[in-house]
Structure formats: C-alpha cells, structure tokens
C-alpha cells in the first residue's frame, strides 16, 4: 500500500466531512427526481465516505476503492428505483457494507491485511521514540482489532464510531432491530477492549 | 426494555444500554433513568468506563497523514475513481437508459451461453428459465473451479468493455436478471463468484469483473 500512494501526505483531505448533510440530501433528491447533473457532485461527496467505510471493513485500500466505485455505478444506474424505499444514503451505506462483507475476495484480502497488521503490531518493527511512529503503531493495533471483529459487530462499530451514524440509522442501514444493533455494538466494544488490552501487555 | 423516566432500574436493565449510553444514543428519558442507576452502582459505572475506554481507543485509527493506509483518499486518486464511475454510468440523455450493470451482466452471461455445450446450472424465475451451460464439465462449479480455461475468462473480461450487440438472447437475459427473485439472483451471484474464483490468480481484471457482477446481481434494486 505504501508504494501505491506515494506522497499521499501531500494531498491529505480535511478529516471533517460533517456539516454538509442538508446540501447532500438536496443533491440526492435532485438526482432521484431525474436531474442527472446532480449525480457528479453527489458521487464526489460520497466517494471518500464510501472508500473510508469499505476500507475499515476490509482493511484493504484497493478493495475499498473497488467497492466505492461499484456502489456509485450501481447508484447511477438505479435511479428511479429508490422512490419511497429508503433514503439514498441508507441504500449507499447498505450496499457498501454488503459489498465489503459478502465478497469472498474481500474476505481473503481482509485476512491478508490482518496478518500484515498483526505482524507489525506484534513488534516486527522496533518502536521508535518518535511520537508519530508510536501513534502509527497504535493505529495499526486498533486497526487489527477492528478487522478481527466478527463481521456483524464490525459493521456496527464502524458505522457508529467512524461514520457517526446514530444507532437508529445503523439499524436502518443493516436492516436489523435497534436492540440487536445495540448488543452488537456492546459485544464489539468489549471484544475490542479485551484484544487491545492483551496487546498492551 | 424501555425504561421510562421514573423507573428504578437494576443492573440487568442497564447493562444492555451501556454501549448506547457511551455513544450518547439514548433518548432523554431512558438516559436519565440509566444515569440515576449509575450514580448508585459502582459496578455499572465501571462497565461503562470500560466501554468508553474502548471507544476512545477506536479514535486512534484516525490519524490522517501518519501512514498512507490511514489517510483519506487523495484528490488525484479521487478524480481517477470518479472518472471510472462516470465511464461506467448510463449516458446522461438516454431516454430509457438501461442500467449499465444489467448490460454487463447480460454480456457476460451471453458469452457463457455462447461458449456452452454441456449442462451447467439452471435458474428458474417465474416464467423465465435460464440455463447456463459451460463447455468444460457438468460437475458442480465448486469442484472444478480450477479447471476454468484462462482464454474463456480472458474473453469474459474483454466483454465487459465491449460494445454489446443487441439481440434476442441478450434481451432474454436482461429480462431474466431484472425479474429474478432474490433467491435466483443469489444463485446467479454464487455462480459468478465461482467463476471469479476459478480465474487465474494473476488475472485480476477477470476476477474483478466477475466479482463485481456477482455483487451487483444481488444488490441492485429490483424493478
């Protein structure tokens, strides 16, 4: 992955994407009403969000980019079929989650990413005194712990924590009862804590 | 459990709500009830603190710029990806633009049919019956995924970008996929997955095309 995006640090996007929901929903409405011109800005807004989601679910950057593209292409072709079914954003999240978790290829890649992260987190590289490097090692440990979660718990944790969807929205996206989503979040957090504690020792 | 404002909760009521509480996802009523219990119960407070600790640890996986794998999509790469989406999306002014994914699916399946000579799989959906056949074997796909000929798979991949010819076969296939019940779509998807697994490991393009199709067949909204 390092080689694939040389110089990525020079193009870092602001992490904050929040606050533009009303504008994005308005774009989605225009698109669903038949305004094809609304699709390009909509896709542009959603792409990083979808890549980020798929990446946290699969652990693989290339896989995540694939997933994001597939979801957007499907959305472009599926206009007119959403009406009344669910929110556009719910559909995008749902397809992205399913894409990320269902595909056998994704599962293979996740295993590989996990193995790689695990190897690094277990101290293959000696911890450097620099704080940036320590933070990187910590990030890897957390990433490995998240990727090791069972798929259903991982989906809830990632949507709730990293995408800041309230549990009611997570339930919509995953088409599951809120109580179920709640207990998955709880089990996921407990599992993460246990695993991260083991690593800290 | 739906605790209201005045209820006196015990630990078993509260434990299931702690993750929601840690993420501030409780309604004001249940939240106040849970907080009242927490004020009086050290064990539940500790349980909540553990979950909040896990929540705080998750934040460490958000270090943009520290490592390429943890950074957001860089602008140039984003432009590339969006160009890919635009290229694969239906034309702007198509009066009744057929979603690209069905064209793609139909193209691939049509090729499978052209190459066919022996029974492969049968999928039935309502009045439509589609028989997929393949030349190499009549054994279940999983048993002979390794035996898929590379040339066939290369052709499949090439078809993805080709200008598909209109024809009765293609129309029939499109109708099949659009009208298929969910179970049949899944069967079709599994078949495409198996084909993808059978592709040569180094032939990423074929694997990708088939894998995408497998997912699209399942997840596209029904007509």
PDB file of N, CA and C in Angstrom, chain B residues 135-189:
ATOM      1  N   UNK B 135     -18.602 -25.403 -21.274  1.00  0.00           N
ATOM      2  CA  UNK B 135     -18.041 -26.479 -22.085  1.00  0.00           C
ATOM      3  C   UNK B 135     -17.135 -27.439 -21.313  1.00  0.00           C
ATOM      4  N   UNK B 136     -16.695 -27.018 -20.177  1.00  0.00           N
ATOM      5  CA  UNK B 136     -15.606 -27.808 -19.601  1.00  0.00           C
ATOM      6  C   UNK B 136     -16.054 -29.023 -18.815  1.00  0.00           C
ATOM      7  N   UNK B 137     -17.224 -28.956 -18.196  1.00  0.00           N
ATOM      8  CA  UNK B 137     -17.614 -30.057 -17.336  1.00  0.00           C
ATOM      9  C   UNK B 137     -19.057 -29.885 -16.923  1.00  0.00           C
ATOM     10  N   UNK B 138     -19.663 -30.949 -16.461  1.00  0.00           N
ATOM     11  CA  UNK B 138     -21.001 -30.811 -15.913  1.00  0.00           C
ATOM     12  C   UNK B 138     -20.984 -30.994 -14.404  1.00  0.00           C
ATOM     13  N   UNK B 139     -19.806 -31.068 -13.840  1.00  0.00           N
ATOM     14  CA  UNK B 139     -19.692 -31.222 -12.381  1.00  0.00           C
ATOM     15  C   UNK B 139     -20.051 -29.901 -11.708  1.00  0.00           C
ATOM     16  N   UNK B 140     -20.421 -29.963 -10.427  1.00  0.00           N
ATOM     17  CA  UNK B 140     -20.714 -28.714  -9.714  1.00  0.00           C
ATOM     18  C   UNK B 140     -19.542 -27.756  -9.795  1.00  0.00           C
ATOM     19  N   UNK B 141     -19.848 -26.476  -9.920  1.00  0.00           N
ATOM     20  CA  UNK B 141     -18.808 -25.491 -10.184  1.00  0.00           C
ATOM     21  C   UNK B 141     -17.689 -25.524  -9.145  1.00  0.00           C
ATOM     22  N   UNK B 142     -18.066 -25.691  -7.897  1.00  0.00           N
ATOM     23  CA  UNK B 142     -17.053 -25.626  -6.849  1.00  0.00           C
ATOM     24  C   UNK B 142     -15.994 -26.708  -7.020  1.00  0.00           C
ATOM     25  N   UNK B 143     -16.406 -27.827  -7.607  1.00  0.00           N
ATOM     26  CA  UNK B 143     -15.481 -28.952  -7.743  1.00  0.00           C
ATOM     27  C   UNK B 143     -14.430 -28.739  -8.810  1.00  0.00           C
ATOM     28  N   UNK B 144     -14.720 -27.855  -9.726  1.00  0.00           N
ATOM     29  CA  UNK B 144     -13.802 -27.739 -10.849  1.00  0.00           C
ATOM     30  C   UNK B 144     -13.471 -26.286 -11.164  1.00  0.00           C
ATOM     31  N   UNK B 145     -13.513 -25.478 -10.127  1.00  0.00           N
ATOM     32  CA  UNK B 145     -13.221 -24.060 -10.330  1.00  0.00           C
ATOM     33  C   UNK B 145     -11.831 -23.882 -10.926  1.00  0.00           C
ATOM     34  N   UNK B 146     -10.917 -24.768 -10.545  1.00  0.00           N
ATOM     35  CA  UNK B 146      -9.543 -24.643 -11.030  1.00  0.00           C
ATOM     36  C   UNK B 146      -9.419 -24.963 -12.511  1.00  0.00           C
ATOM     37  N   UNK B 147     -10.435 -25.659 -13.028  1.00  0.00           N
ATOM     38  CA  UNK B 147     -10.324 -26.129 -14.399  1.00  0.00           C
ATOM     39  C   UNK B 147     -10.812 -25.111 -15.427  1.00  0.00           C
ATOM     40  N   UNK B 148     -11.261 -23.945 -14.969  1.00  0.00           N
ATOM     41  CA  UNK B 148     -11.765 -22.952 -15.919  1.00  0.00           C
ATOM     42  C   UNK B 148     -10.668 -22.521 -16.881  1.00  0.00           C
ATOM     43  N   UNK B 149     -10.949 -22.591 -18.169  1.00  0.00           N
ATOM     44  CA  UNK B 149      -9.922 -22.207 -19.130  1.00  0.00           C
ATOM     45  C   UNK B 149      -9.638 -20.707 -19.079  1.00  0.00           C
ATOM     46  N   UNK B 150      -8.370 -20.385 -19.097  1.00  0.00           N
ATOM     47  CA  UNK B 150      -7.950 -18.982 -18.985  1.00  0.00           C
ATOM     48  C   UNK B 150      -8.462 -18.156 -20.154  1.00  0.00           C
ATOM     49  N   UNK B 151      -8.505 -18.754 -21.353  1.00  0.00           N
ATOM     50  CA  UNK B 151      -8.946 -17.987 -22.520  1.00  0.00           C
ATOM     51  C   UNK B 151     -10.396 -17.559 -22.357  1.00  0.00           C
ATOM     52  N   UNK B 152     -11.186 -18.470 -21.833  1.00  0.00           N
ATOM     53  CA  UNK B 152     -12.596 -18.150 -21.633  1.00  0.00           C
ATOM     54  C   UNK B 152     -12.718 -16.962 -20.684  1.00  0.00           C
ATOM     55  N   UNK B 153     -11.949 -17.032 -19.626  1.00  0.00           N
ATOM     56  CA  UNK B 153     -12.054 -15.964 -18.638  1.00  0.00           C
ATOM     57  C   UNK B 153     -11.538 -14.646 -19.188  1.00  0.00           C
ATOM     58  N   UNK B 154     -10.515 -14.734 -20.015  1.00  0.00           N
ATOM     59  CA  UNK B 154     -10.000 -13.516 -20.643  1.00  0.00           C
ATOM     60  C   UNK B 154     -11.078 -12.903 -21.533  1.00  0.00           C
ATOM     61  N   UNK B 155     -11.776 -13.762 -22.253  1.00  0.00           N
ATOM     62  CA  UNK B 155     -12.861 -13.283 -23.117  1.00  0.00           C
ATOM     63  C   UNK B 155     -13.964 -12.626 -22.297  1.00  0.00           C
ATOM     64  N   UNK B 156     -14.265 -13.242 -21.190  1.00  0.00           N
ATOM     65  CA  UNK B 156     -15.292 -12.684 -20.315  1.00  0.00           C
ATOM     66  C   UNK B 156     -14.911 -11.281 -19.887  1.00  0.00           C
ATOM     67  N   UNK B 157     -13.656 -11.129 -19.519  1.00  0.00           N
ATOM     68  CA  UNK B 157     -13.198  -9.824 -19.058  1.00  0.00           C
ATOM     69  C   UNK B 157     -13.254  -8.801 -20.184  1.00  0.00           C
ATOM     70  N   UNK B 158     -12.878  -9.245 -21.381  1.00  0.00           N
ATOM     71  CA  UNK B 158     -12.871  -8.328 -22.522  1.00  0.00           C
ATOM     72  C   UNK B 158     -14.288  -7.863 -22.832  1.00  0.00           C
ATOM     73  N   UNK B 159     -15.235  -8.774 -22.698  1.00  0.00           N
ATOM     74  CA  UNK B 159     -16.624  -8.444 -22.991  1.00  0.00           C
ATOM     75  C   UNK B 159     -17.130  -7.299 -22.137  1.00  0.00           C
ATOM     76  N   UNK B 160     -16.566  -7.175 -20.966  1.00  0.00           N
ATOM     77  CA  UNK B 160     -17.031  -6.156 -20.046  1.00  0.00           C
ATOM     78  C   UNK B 160     -16.956  -4.772 -20.682  1.00  0.00           C
ATOM     79  N   UNK B 161     -15.913  -4.562 -21.475  1.00  0.00           N
ATOM     80  CA  UNK B 161     -15.746  -3.245 -22.059  1.00  0.00           C
ATOM     81  C   UNK B 161     -16.293  -3.166 -23.480  1.00  0.00           C
ATOM     82  N   UNK B 162     -16.657  -4.275 -24.009  1.00  0.00           N
ATOM     83  CA  UNK B 162     -17.064  -4.282 -25.415  1.00  0.00           C
ATOM     84  C   UNK B 162     -18.432  -3.641 -25.583  1.00  0.00           C
ATOM     85  N   UNK B 163     -18.661  -3.161 -26.798  1.00  0.00           N
ATOM     86  CA  UNK B 163     -19.975  -2.637 -27.134  1.00  0.00           C
ATOM     87  C   UNK B 163     -20.873  -3.843 -27.399  1.00  0.00           C
ATOM     88  N   UNK B 164     -21.784  -4.064 -26.500  1.00  0.00           N
ATOM     89  CA  UNK B 164     -22.568  -5.289 -26.614  1.00  0.00           C
ATOM     90  C   UNK B 164     -23.589  -5.174 -27.734  1.00  0.00           C
ATOM     91  N   UNK B 165     -23.697  -6.241 -28.494  1.00  0.00           N
ATOM     92  CA  UNK B 165     -24.665  -6.239 -29.576  1.00  0.00           C
ATOM     93  C   UNK B 165     -26.060  -6.483 -29.024  1.00  0.00           C
ATOM     94  N   UNK B 166     -27.011  -5.803 -29.625  1.00  0.00           N
ATOM     95  CA  UNK B 166     -28.394  -6.065 -29.234  1.00  0.00           C
ATOM     96  C   UNK B 166     -28.802  -7.393 -29.839  1.00  0.00           C
ATOM     97  N   UNK B 167     -29.671  -8.102 -29.192  1.00  0.00           N
ATOM     98  CA  UNK B 167     -30.115  -9.369 -29.746  1.00  0.00           C
ATOM     99  C   UNK B 167     -31.141 -10.022 -28.856  1.00  0.00           C
ATOM    100  N   UNK B 168     -31.790 -11.005 -29.381  1.00  0.00           N
ATOM    101  CA  UNK B 168     -32.857 -11.664 -28.635  1.00  0.00           C
ATOM    102  C   UNK B 168     -32.309 -12.324 -27.370  1.00  0.00           C
ATOM    103  N   UNK B 169     -31.127 -12.927 -27.497  1.00  0.00           N
ATOM    104  CA  UNK B 169     -30.552 -13.613 -26.357  1.00  0.00           C
ATOM    105  C   UNK B 169     -30.257 -12.637 -25.236  1.00  0.00           C
ATOM    106  N   UNK B 170     -29.714 -11.532 -25.633  1.00  0.00           N
ATOM    107  CA  UNK B 170     -29.363 -10.541 -24.633  1.00  0.00           C
ATOM    108  C   UNK B 170     -30.621 -10.008 -23.943  1.00  0.00           C
ATOM    109  N   UNK B 171     -31.644  -9.716 -24.720  1.00  0.00           N
ATOM    110  CA  UNK B 171     -32.890  -9.208 -24.157  1.00  0.00           C
ATOM    111  C   UNK B 171     -33.469 -10.209 -23.166  1.00  0.00           C
ATOM    112  N   UNK B 172     -33.382 -11.475 -23.525  1.00  0.00           N
ATOM    113  CA  UNK B 172     -33.914 -12.514 -22.656  1.00  0.00           C
ATOM    114  C   UNK B 172     -33.138 -12.538 -21.323  1.00  0.00           C
ATOM    115  N   UNK B 173     -31.838 -12.387 -21.447  1.00  0.00           N
ATOM    116  CA  UNK B 173     -31.004 -12.430 -20.248  1.00  0.00           C
ATOM    117  C   UNK B 173     -31.262 -11.228 -19.347  1.00  0.00           C
ATOM    118  N   UNK B 174     -31.409 -10.069 -19.987  1.00  0.00           N
ATOM    119  CA  UNK B 174     -31.693  -8.869 -19.205  1.00  0.00           C
ATOM    120  C   UNK B 174     -33.017  -9.038 -18.466  1.00  0.00           C
ATOM    121  N   UNK B 175     -34.003  -9.554 -19.182  1.00  0.00           N
ATOM    122  CA  UNK B 175     -35.309  -9.763 -18.570  1.00  0.00           C
ATOM    123  C   UNK B 175     -35.188 -10.741 -17.410  1.00  0.00           C
ATOM    124  N   UNK B 176     -34.377 -11.748 -17.593  1.00  0.00           N
ATOM    125  CA  UNK B 176     -34.220 -12.728 -16.518  1.00  0.00           C
ATOM    126  C   UNK B 176     -33.682 -12.080 -15.257  1.00  0.00           C
ATOM    127  N   UNK B 177     -32.617 -11.330 -15.420  1.00  0.00           N
ATOM    128  CA  UNK B 177     -31.995 -10.757 -14.228  1.00  0.00           C
ATOM    129  C   UNK B 177     -32.930  -9.750 -13.571  1.00  0.00           C
ATOM    130  N   UNK B 178     -33.624  -8.966 -14.401  1.00  0.00           N
ATOM    131  CA  UNK B 178     -34.499  -7.951 -13.819  1.00  0.00           C
ATOM    132  C   UNK B 178     -35.684  -8.557 -13.092  1.00  0.00           C
ATOM    133  N   UNK B 179     -36.134  -9.681 -13.574  1.00  0.00           N
ATOM    134  CA  UNK B 179     -37.330 -10.254 -12.960  1.00  0.00           C
ATOM    135  C   UNK B 179     -37.019 -11.333 -11.940  1.00  0.00           C
ATOM    136  N   UNK B 180     -35.776 -11.621 -11.803  1.00  0.00           N
ATOM    137  CA  UNK B 180     -35.397 -12.740 -10.943  1.00  0.00           C
ATOM    138  C   UNK B 180     -35.805 -12.493  -9.499  1.00  0.00           C
ATOM    139  N   UNK B 181     -36.208 -13.548  -8.861  1.00  0.00           N
ATOM    140  CA  UNK B 181     -36.449 -13.480  -7.429  1.00  0.00           C
ATOM    141  C   UNK B 181     -35.098 -13.366  -6.727  1.00  0.00           C
ATOM    142  N   UNK B 182     -35.149 -12.911  -5.461  1.00  0.00           N
ATOM    143  CA  UNK B 182     -33.900 -12.702  -4.730  1.00  0.00           C
ATOM    144  C   UNK B 182     -33.073 -13.983  -4.676  1.00  0.00           C
ATOM    145  N   UNK B 183     -33.747 -15.112  -4.465  1.00  0.00           N
ATOM    146  CA  UNK B 183     -33.017 -16.379  -4.338  1.00  0.00           C
ATOM    147  C   UNK B 183     -32.284 -16.716  -5.639  1.00  0.00           C
ATOM    148  N   UNK B 184     -32.925 -16.408  -6.755  1.00  0.00           N
ATOM    149  CA  UNK B 184     -32.281 -16.706  -8.026  1.00  0.00           C
ATOM    150  C   UNK B 184     -31.109 -15.771  -8.295  1.00  0.00           C
ATOM    151  N   UNK B 185     -31.321 -14.541  -7.867  1.00  0.00           N
ATOM    152  CA  UNK B 185     -30.197 -13.610  -8.005  1.00  0.00           C
ATOM    153  C   UNK B 185     -29.009 -14.104  -7.199  1.00  0.00           C
ATOM    154  N   UNK B 186     -29.291 -14.612  -6.023  1.00  0.00           N
ATOM    155  CA  UNK B 186     -28.191 -15.114  -5.200  1.00  0.00           C
ATOM    156  C   UNK B 186     -27.516 -16.301  -5.875  1.00  0.00           C
ATOM    157  N   UNK B 187     -28.327 -17.166  -6.468  1.00  0.00           N
ATOM    158  CA  UNK B 187     -27.756 -18.319  -7.156  1.00  0.00           C
ATOM    159  C   UNK B 187     -26.859 -17.866  -8.308  1.00  0.00           C
ATOM    160  N   UNK B 188     -27.358 -16.879  -9.039  1.00  0.00           N
ATOM    161  CA  UNK B 188     -26.585 -16.342 -10.158  1.00  0.00           C
ATOM    162  C   UNK B 188     -25.291 -15.715  -9.644  1.00  0.00           C
ATOM    163  N   UNK B 189     -25.436 -15.011  -8.527  1.00  0.00           N
ATOM    164  CA  UNK B 189     -24.277 -14.369  -7.944  1.00  0.00           C
ATOM    165  C   UNK B 189     -23.234 -15.396  -7.496  1.00  0.00           C
TER     166      UNK B 189
END
